[in-house]
PDB file of C-alpha atoms in Angstrom:
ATOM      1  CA  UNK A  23     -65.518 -24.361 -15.307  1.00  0.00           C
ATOM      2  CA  UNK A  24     -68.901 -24.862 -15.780  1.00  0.00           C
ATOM      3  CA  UNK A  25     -71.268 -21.613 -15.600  1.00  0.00           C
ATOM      4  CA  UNK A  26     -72.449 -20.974 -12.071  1.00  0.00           C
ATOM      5  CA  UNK A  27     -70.193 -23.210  -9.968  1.00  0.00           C
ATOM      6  CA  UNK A  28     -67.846 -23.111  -7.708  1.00  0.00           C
ATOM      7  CA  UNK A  29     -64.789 -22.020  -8.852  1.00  0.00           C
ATOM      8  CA  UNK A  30     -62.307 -23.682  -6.815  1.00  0.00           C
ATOM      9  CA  UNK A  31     -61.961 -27.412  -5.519  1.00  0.00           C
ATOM     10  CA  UNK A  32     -60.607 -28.368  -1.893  1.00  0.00           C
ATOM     11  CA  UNK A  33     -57.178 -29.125  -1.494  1.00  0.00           C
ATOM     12  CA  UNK A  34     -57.250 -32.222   0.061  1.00  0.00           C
ATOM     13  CA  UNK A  35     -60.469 -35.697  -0.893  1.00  0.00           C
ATOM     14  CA  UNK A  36     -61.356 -38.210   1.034  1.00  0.00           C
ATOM     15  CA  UNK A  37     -62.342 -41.564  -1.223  1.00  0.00           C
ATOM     16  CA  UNK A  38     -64.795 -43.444   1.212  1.00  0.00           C
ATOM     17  CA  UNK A  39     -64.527 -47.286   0.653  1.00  0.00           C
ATOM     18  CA  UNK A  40     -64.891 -50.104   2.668  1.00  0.00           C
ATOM     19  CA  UNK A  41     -61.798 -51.033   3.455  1.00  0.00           C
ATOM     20  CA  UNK A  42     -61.666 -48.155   5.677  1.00  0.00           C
ATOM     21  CA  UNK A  43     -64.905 -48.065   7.182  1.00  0.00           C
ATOM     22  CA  UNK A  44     -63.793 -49.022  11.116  1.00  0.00           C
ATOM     23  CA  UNK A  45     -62.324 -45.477  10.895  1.00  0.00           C
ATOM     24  CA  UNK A  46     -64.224 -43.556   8.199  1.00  0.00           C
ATOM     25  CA  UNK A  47     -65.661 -41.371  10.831  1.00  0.00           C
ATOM     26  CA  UNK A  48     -62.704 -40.440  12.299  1.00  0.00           C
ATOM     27  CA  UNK A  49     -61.242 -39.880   8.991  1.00  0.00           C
ATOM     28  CA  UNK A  50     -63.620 -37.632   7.774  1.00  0.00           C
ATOM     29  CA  UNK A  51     -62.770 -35.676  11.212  1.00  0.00           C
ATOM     30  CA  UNK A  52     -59.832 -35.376  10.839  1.00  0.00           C
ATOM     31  CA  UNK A  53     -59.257 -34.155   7.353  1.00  0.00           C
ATOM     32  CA  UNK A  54     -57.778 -30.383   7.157  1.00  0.00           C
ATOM     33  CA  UNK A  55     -60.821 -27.893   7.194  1.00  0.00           C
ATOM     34  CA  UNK A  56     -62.622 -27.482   3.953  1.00  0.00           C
ATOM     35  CA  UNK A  57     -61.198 -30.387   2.649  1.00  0.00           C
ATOM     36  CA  UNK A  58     -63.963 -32.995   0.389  1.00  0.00           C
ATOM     37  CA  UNK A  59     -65.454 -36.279   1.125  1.00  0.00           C
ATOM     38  CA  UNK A  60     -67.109 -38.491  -1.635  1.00  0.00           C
ATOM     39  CA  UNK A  61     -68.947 -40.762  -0.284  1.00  0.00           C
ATOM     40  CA  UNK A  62     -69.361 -43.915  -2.941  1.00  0.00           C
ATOM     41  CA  UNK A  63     -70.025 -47.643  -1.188  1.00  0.00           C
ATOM     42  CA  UNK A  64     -72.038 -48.404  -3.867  1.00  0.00           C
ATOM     43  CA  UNK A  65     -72.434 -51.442  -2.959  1.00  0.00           C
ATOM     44  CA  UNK A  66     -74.498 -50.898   0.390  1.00  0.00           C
ATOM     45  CA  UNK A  67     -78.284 -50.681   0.532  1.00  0.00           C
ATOM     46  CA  UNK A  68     -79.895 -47.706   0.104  1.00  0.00           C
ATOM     47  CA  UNK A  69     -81.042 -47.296   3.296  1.00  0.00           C
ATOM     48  CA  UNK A  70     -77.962 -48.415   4.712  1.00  0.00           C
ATOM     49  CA  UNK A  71     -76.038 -45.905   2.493  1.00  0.00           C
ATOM     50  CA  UNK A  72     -78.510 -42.760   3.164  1.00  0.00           C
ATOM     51  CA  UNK A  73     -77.641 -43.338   6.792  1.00  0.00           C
ATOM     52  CA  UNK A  74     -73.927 -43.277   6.274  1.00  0.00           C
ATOM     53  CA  UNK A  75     -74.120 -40.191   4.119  1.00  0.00           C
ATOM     54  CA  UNK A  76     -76.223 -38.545   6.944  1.00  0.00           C
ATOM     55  CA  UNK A  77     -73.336 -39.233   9.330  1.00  0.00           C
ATOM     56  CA  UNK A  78     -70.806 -37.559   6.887  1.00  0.00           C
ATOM     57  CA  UNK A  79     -72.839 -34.823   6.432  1.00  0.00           C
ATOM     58  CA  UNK A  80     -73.019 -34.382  10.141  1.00  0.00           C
ATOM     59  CA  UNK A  81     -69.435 -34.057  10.541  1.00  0.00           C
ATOM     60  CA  UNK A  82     -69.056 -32.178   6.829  1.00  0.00           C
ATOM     61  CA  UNK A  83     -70.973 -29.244   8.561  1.00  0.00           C
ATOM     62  CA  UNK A  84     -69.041 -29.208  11.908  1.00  0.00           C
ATOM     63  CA  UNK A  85     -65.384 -29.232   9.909  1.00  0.00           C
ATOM     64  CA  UNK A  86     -66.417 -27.238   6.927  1.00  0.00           C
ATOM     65  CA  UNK A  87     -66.245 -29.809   4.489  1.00  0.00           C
ATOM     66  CA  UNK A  88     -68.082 -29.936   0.967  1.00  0.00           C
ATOM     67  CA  UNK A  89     -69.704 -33.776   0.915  1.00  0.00           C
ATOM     68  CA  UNK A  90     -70.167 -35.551  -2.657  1.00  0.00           C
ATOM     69  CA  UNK A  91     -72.204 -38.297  -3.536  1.00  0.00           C
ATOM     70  CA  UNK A  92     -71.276 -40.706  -6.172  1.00  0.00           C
ATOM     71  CA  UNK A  93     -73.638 -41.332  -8.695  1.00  0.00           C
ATOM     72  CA  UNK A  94     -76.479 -39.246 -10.510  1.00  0.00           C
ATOM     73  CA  UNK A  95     -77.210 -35.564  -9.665  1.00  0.00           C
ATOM     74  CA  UNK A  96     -80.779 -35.975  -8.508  1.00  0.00           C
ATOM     75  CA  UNK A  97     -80.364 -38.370  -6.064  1.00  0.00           C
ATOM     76  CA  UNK A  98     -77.373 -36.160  -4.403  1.00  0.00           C
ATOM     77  CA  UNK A  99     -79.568 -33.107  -4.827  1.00  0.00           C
ATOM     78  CA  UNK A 100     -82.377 -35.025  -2.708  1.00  0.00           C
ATOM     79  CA  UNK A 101     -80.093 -36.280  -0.009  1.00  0.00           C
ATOM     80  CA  UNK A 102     -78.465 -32.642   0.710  1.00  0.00           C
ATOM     81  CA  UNK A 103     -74.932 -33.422  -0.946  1.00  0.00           C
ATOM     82  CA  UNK A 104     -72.409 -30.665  -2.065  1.00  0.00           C
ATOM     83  CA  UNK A 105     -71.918 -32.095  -5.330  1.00  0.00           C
ATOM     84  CA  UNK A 106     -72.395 -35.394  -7.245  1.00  0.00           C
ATOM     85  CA  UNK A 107     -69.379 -37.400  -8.575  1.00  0.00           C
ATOM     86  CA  UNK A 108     -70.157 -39.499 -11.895  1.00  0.00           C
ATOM     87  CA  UNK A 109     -70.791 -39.783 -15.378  1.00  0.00           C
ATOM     88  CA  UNK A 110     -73.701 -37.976 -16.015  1.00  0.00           C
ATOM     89  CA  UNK A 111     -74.835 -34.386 -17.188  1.00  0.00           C
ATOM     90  CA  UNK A 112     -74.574 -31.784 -14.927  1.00  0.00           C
ATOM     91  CA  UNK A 113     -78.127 -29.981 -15.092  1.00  0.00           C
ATOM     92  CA  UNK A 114     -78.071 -27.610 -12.267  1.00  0.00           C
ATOM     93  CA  UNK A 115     -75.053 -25.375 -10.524  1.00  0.00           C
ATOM     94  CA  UNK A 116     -74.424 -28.282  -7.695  1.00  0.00           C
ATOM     95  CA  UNK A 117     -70.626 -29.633  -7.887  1.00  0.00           C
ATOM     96  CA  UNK A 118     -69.453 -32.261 -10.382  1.00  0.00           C
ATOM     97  CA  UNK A 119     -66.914 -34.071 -10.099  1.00  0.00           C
ATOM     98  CA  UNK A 120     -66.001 -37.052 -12.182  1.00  0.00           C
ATOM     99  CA  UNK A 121     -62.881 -39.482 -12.422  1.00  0.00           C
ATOM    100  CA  UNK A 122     -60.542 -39.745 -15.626  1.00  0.00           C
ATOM    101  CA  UNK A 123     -57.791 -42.060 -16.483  1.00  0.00           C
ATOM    102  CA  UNK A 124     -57.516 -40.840 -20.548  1.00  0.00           C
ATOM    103  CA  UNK A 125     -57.904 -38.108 -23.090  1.00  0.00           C
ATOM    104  CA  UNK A 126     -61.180 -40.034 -24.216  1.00  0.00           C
ATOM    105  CA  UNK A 127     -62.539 -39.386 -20.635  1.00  0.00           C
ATOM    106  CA  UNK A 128     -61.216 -36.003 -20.000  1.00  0.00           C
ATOM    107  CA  UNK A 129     -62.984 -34.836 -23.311  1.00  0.00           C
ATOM    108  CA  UNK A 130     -66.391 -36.283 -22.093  1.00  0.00           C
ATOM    109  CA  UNK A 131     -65.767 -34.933 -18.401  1.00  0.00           C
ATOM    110  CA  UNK A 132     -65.703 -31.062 -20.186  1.00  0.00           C
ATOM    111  CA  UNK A 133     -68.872 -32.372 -22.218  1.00  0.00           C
ATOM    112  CA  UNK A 134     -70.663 -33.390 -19.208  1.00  0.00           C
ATOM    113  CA  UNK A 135     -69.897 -29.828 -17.276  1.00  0.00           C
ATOM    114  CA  UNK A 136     -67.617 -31.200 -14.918  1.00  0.00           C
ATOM    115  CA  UNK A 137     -66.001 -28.703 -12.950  1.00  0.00           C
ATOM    116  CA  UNK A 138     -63.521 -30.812 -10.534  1.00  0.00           C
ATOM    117  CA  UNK A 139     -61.865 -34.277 -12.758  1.00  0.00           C
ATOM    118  CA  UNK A 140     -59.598 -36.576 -10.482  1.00  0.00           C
ATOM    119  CA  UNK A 141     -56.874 -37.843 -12.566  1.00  0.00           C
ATOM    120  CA  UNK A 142     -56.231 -41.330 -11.455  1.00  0.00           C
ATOM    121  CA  UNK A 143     -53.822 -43.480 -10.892  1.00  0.00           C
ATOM    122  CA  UNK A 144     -51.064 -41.176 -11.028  1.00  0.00           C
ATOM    123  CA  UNK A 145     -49.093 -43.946  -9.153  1.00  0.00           C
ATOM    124  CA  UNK A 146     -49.657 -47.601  -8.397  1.00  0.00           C
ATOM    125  CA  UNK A 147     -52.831 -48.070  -5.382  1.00  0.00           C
ATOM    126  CA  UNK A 148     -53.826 -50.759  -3.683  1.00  0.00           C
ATOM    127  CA  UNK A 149     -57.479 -49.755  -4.718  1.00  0.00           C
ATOM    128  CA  UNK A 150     -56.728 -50.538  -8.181  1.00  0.00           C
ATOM    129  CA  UNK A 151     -53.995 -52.597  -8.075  1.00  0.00           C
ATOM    130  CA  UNK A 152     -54.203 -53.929 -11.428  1.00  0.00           C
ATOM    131  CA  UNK A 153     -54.168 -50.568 -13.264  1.00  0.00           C
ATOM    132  CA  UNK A 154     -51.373 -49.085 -14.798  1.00  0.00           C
ATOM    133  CA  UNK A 155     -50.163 -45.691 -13.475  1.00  0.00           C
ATOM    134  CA  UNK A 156     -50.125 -42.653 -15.510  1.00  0.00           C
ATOM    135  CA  UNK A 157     -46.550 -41.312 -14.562  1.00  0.00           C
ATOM    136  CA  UNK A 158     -45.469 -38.155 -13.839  1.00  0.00           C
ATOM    137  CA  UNK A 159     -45.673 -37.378 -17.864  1.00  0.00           C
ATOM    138  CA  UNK A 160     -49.061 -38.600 -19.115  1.00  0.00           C
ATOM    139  CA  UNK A 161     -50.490 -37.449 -16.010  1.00  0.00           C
ATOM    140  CA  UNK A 162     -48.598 -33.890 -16.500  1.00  0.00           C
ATOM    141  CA  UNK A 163     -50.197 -33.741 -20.119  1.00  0.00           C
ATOM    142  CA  UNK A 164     -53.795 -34.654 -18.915  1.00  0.00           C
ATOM    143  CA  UNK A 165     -53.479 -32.013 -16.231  1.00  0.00           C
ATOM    144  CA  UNK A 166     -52.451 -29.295 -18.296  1.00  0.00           C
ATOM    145  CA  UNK A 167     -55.168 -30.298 -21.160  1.00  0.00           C
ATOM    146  CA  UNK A 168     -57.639 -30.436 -18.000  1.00  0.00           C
ATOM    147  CA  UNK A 169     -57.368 -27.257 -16.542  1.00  0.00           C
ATOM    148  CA  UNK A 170     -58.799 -25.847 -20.019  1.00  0.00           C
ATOM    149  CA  UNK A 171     -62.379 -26.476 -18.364  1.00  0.00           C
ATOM    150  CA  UNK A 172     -61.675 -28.146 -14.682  1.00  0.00           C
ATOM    151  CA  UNK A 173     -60.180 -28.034 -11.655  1.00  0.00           C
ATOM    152  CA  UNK A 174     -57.517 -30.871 -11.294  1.00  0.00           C
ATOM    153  CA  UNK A 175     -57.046 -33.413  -8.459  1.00  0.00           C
ATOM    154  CA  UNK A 176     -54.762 -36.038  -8.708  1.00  0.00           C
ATOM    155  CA  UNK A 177     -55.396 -39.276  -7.369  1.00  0.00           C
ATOM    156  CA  UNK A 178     -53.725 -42.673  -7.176  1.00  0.00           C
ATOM    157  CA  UNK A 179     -51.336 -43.754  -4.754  1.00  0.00           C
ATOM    158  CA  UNK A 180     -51.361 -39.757  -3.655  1.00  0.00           C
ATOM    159  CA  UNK A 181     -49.689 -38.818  -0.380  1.00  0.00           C
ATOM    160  CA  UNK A 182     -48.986 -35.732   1.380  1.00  0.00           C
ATOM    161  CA  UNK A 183     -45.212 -36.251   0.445  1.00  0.00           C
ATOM    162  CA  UNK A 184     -45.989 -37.146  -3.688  1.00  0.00           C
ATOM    163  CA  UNK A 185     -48.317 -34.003  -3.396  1.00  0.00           C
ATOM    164  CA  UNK A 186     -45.145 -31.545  -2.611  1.00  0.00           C
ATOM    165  CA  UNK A 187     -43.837 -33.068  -5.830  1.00  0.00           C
ATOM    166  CA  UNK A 188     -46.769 -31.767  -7.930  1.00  0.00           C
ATOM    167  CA  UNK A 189     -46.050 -27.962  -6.540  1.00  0.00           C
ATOM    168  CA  UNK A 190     -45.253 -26.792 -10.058  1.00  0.00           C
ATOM    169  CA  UNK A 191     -48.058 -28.798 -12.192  1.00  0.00           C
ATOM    170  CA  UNK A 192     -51.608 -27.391 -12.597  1.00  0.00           C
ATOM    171  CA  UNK A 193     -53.314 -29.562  -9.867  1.00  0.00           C
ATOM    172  CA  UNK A 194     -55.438 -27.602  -6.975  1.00  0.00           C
ATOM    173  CA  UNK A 195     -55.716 -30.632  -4.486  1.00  0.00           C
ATOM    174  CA  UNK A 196     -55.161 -34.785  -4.050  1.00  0.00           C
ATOM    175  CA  UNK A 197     -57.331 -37.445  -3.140  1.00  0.00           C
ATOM    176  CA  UNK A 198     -56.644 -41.104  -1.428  1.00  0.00           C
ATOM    177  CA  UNK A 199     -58.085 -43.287   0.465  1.00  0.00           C
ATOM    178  CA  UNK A 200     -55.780 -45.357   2.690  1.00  0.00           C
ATOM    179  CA  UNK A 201     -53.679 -42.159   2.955  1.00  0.00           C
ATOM    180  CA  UNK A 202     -56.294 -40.130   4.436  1.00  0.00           C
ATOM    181  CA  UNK A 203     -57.741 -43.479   6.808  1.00  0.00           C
ATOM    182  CA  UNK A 204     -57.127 -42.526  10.580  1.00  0.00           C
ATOM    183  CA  UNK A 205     -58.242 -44.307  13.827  1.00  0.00           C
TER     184      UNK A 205
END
């Protein structure tokens, strides 16, 4: 954990992308109190994206949630965000979170003073549909070797019902996307 930071991650993370953005809002609403919301369409215009964010971070505050945006630190620090998710070094005490899919990217996740790292895929997604899962085993080992320096959320064809399966295994929450989309 990196010095001054939040301690523990939220249980349950909302992945925005597109594919689920006729109910994003009511997604976000919907997610158990204090849960996380990373807000990434990268692709939109700033403008466009800044206004979406602003909308999360609406509901964030009514239901308690912490609200990430993906990409550098500054620009989340500007914009009012909980924490940044990325690939970048963590300056200040706002929230990092990063993705990692190896041992290669774990290791630079603890360099870069990460203190959440969503292991992904854990199982096959529809996001990522060409990527090979982790397993149960190789995602076990990168959990264990994770939790040396970072909270662990596993993510990847996740569900509520794959989480109970996890119970035993280092892993303090679960992130999705079409498993957390609600109308």
């Amino acid at each position: 954990m990196a010095k001054g930071k939040a301690s523990r991650a939220p249980r349950v993370w909302l992945m925005t992308d597109p594919r689920i953005d006729a109910v994003l809002l009511a997604s976000a609403r919907a997610l158990p109190f204090g849960s996380a919301i990373i807000l990434r369409h990268y692709d939109l215009p700033q403008a466009e994206r800044r206004a979406l964010f602003a909308r999360l971070r609406r509901i964030a505050r009514q239901r308690g949630h912490s609200l990430f945006l993906a990409g550098d630190e500054r620009t989340a620090r500007r914009w009012g965000a909980d924490g940044f998710h990325g690939r970048t070094k963590s300056r200040t005490n706002l929230r990092h979170s990063t993705a990692v899919h190896n041992r290669r990217e774990l290791a630079l996740a603890h360099r870069l003073g990460a203190d959440t790292v969503l292991i992904s895929p854990v199982h096959r997604t529809a996001s990522h549909s060409a990527a090979r899962p982790l397993g149960p085993m190789a995602f076990r080992d990168l959990a264990m070797l994770a939790t040396q320096g970072a909270d662990v959320v596993a993510l990847g064809g996740m569900n509520s019902a794959r989480v109970q399966m996890m119970r035993a295994l280092p892993v303090i929450g679960w992130a999705a996307i079409g498993a957390l989309a609600k109308s």
